[in-house]
Amino acid sequence: MQEIFKNMGAIFALILKQAFTKGTSVLWENRGFVQLYLKTTFGKYKDKEIRFSLSYLIKIQIPETDKYLLVLNRRIDKQLQPVGGVYKRHGDDRLFNSWDYRPDTFKKGLGTDTISNQDLRFRIPGKHAVKAIKWFEEGKEREISINREFDEELINTKILDEHIFKNINYKHLKRFSKNLVWSEYHNCYEILIYDIFEFLPSQEQALALKDLNKIPNNLANGYAIVECDQIEQLRYCEDNHQLAKIGHHTKLIINQKF
């Protein structure tokens, strides 16, 4: 019980510190975090297995248009989504093992292979959920930049020129989370966190994106440039024929929720 009050005190101290430095609206914004703590410490979620997926999305807008560059998901057939993916963690497993951590499996998740090894997609009992989120917020022993996925999905695939896009600039727009949502697909409760970044092209990069927009879309090339209303409808169509679906989380790059 003493440990519980100690943790609650630390949480409220952090929120109050943010409130004084960033404005009292932070108290309202963090209400979900307090509710999560109560539900996973005292509520029915304490001993339930919670699946975490901690990722980032990159908003790549074609300059002077309402169009966005999306890529095909390598795991889900004919699904377009923003460039990005799950953060990777660094270091050993000691901290995660203390949370009774289990990696995703193909039976209950997306599985783990040589590419997805160390992905921040895992399962732990609810009683450790707040510890995991606090660790993630600290940004230690984990990936914090978007460069790896940008290179893997756009440079290595030859979608963008490696010389023109060798150096990139971007800014963090916001963080969106969904706490303790039930997933029919994974058959468990989930905590989903998405960091949304905006790619900031140089003049040369902006011209390259405009040139890419002039090329007719061909999903065989692994990407498509889609309009904002297609993202709202979650489907990519040509001549009123759907060629691919668009992932629900893609709405986050056009300031919508899902």
CSV table of C-alpha atoms in Angstrom, one decimal, residues 9 39 51 55 76 97 115 122 132 139 148 164 185 195 215 218 224 237-238 242 257:
chain,number,residue,atom,x,y,z
A,9,GLY,CA,2.3,10.9,-5.4
A,39,LYS,CA,-7.8,1.1,-13.5
A,51,ARG,CA,-0.8,-5.3,-25.4
A,55,SER,CA,5.0,3.9,-32.7
A,76,ILE,CA,-1.3,-6.3,-44.2
A,97,ASN,CA,11.5,-8.9,-17.7
A,115,ILE,CA,13.2,-7.2,-38.9
A,122,PHE,CA,4.7,-6.3,-26.4
A,132,ALA,CA,6.0,1.1,-19.1
A,139,GLY,CA,12.9,8.4,-24.0
A,148,ARG,CA,15.3,4.4,-39.6
A,164,ILE,CA,18.4,14.3,-52.3
A,185,TYR,CA,-8.0,-9.0,-33.9
A,195,ASP,CA,3.9,10.2,-32.1
A,215,ILE,CA,4.1,10.0,-61.8
A,218,ASN,CA,1.2,2.2,-59.3
A,224,ALA,CA,0.6,5.9,-53.5
A,237,CYS,CA,-9.8,4.6,-55.4
A,238,GLU,CA,-9.2,5.2,-59.1
A,242,GLN,CA,-11.1,0.6,-54.7
A,257,LYS,CA,-8.9,10.7,-34.6
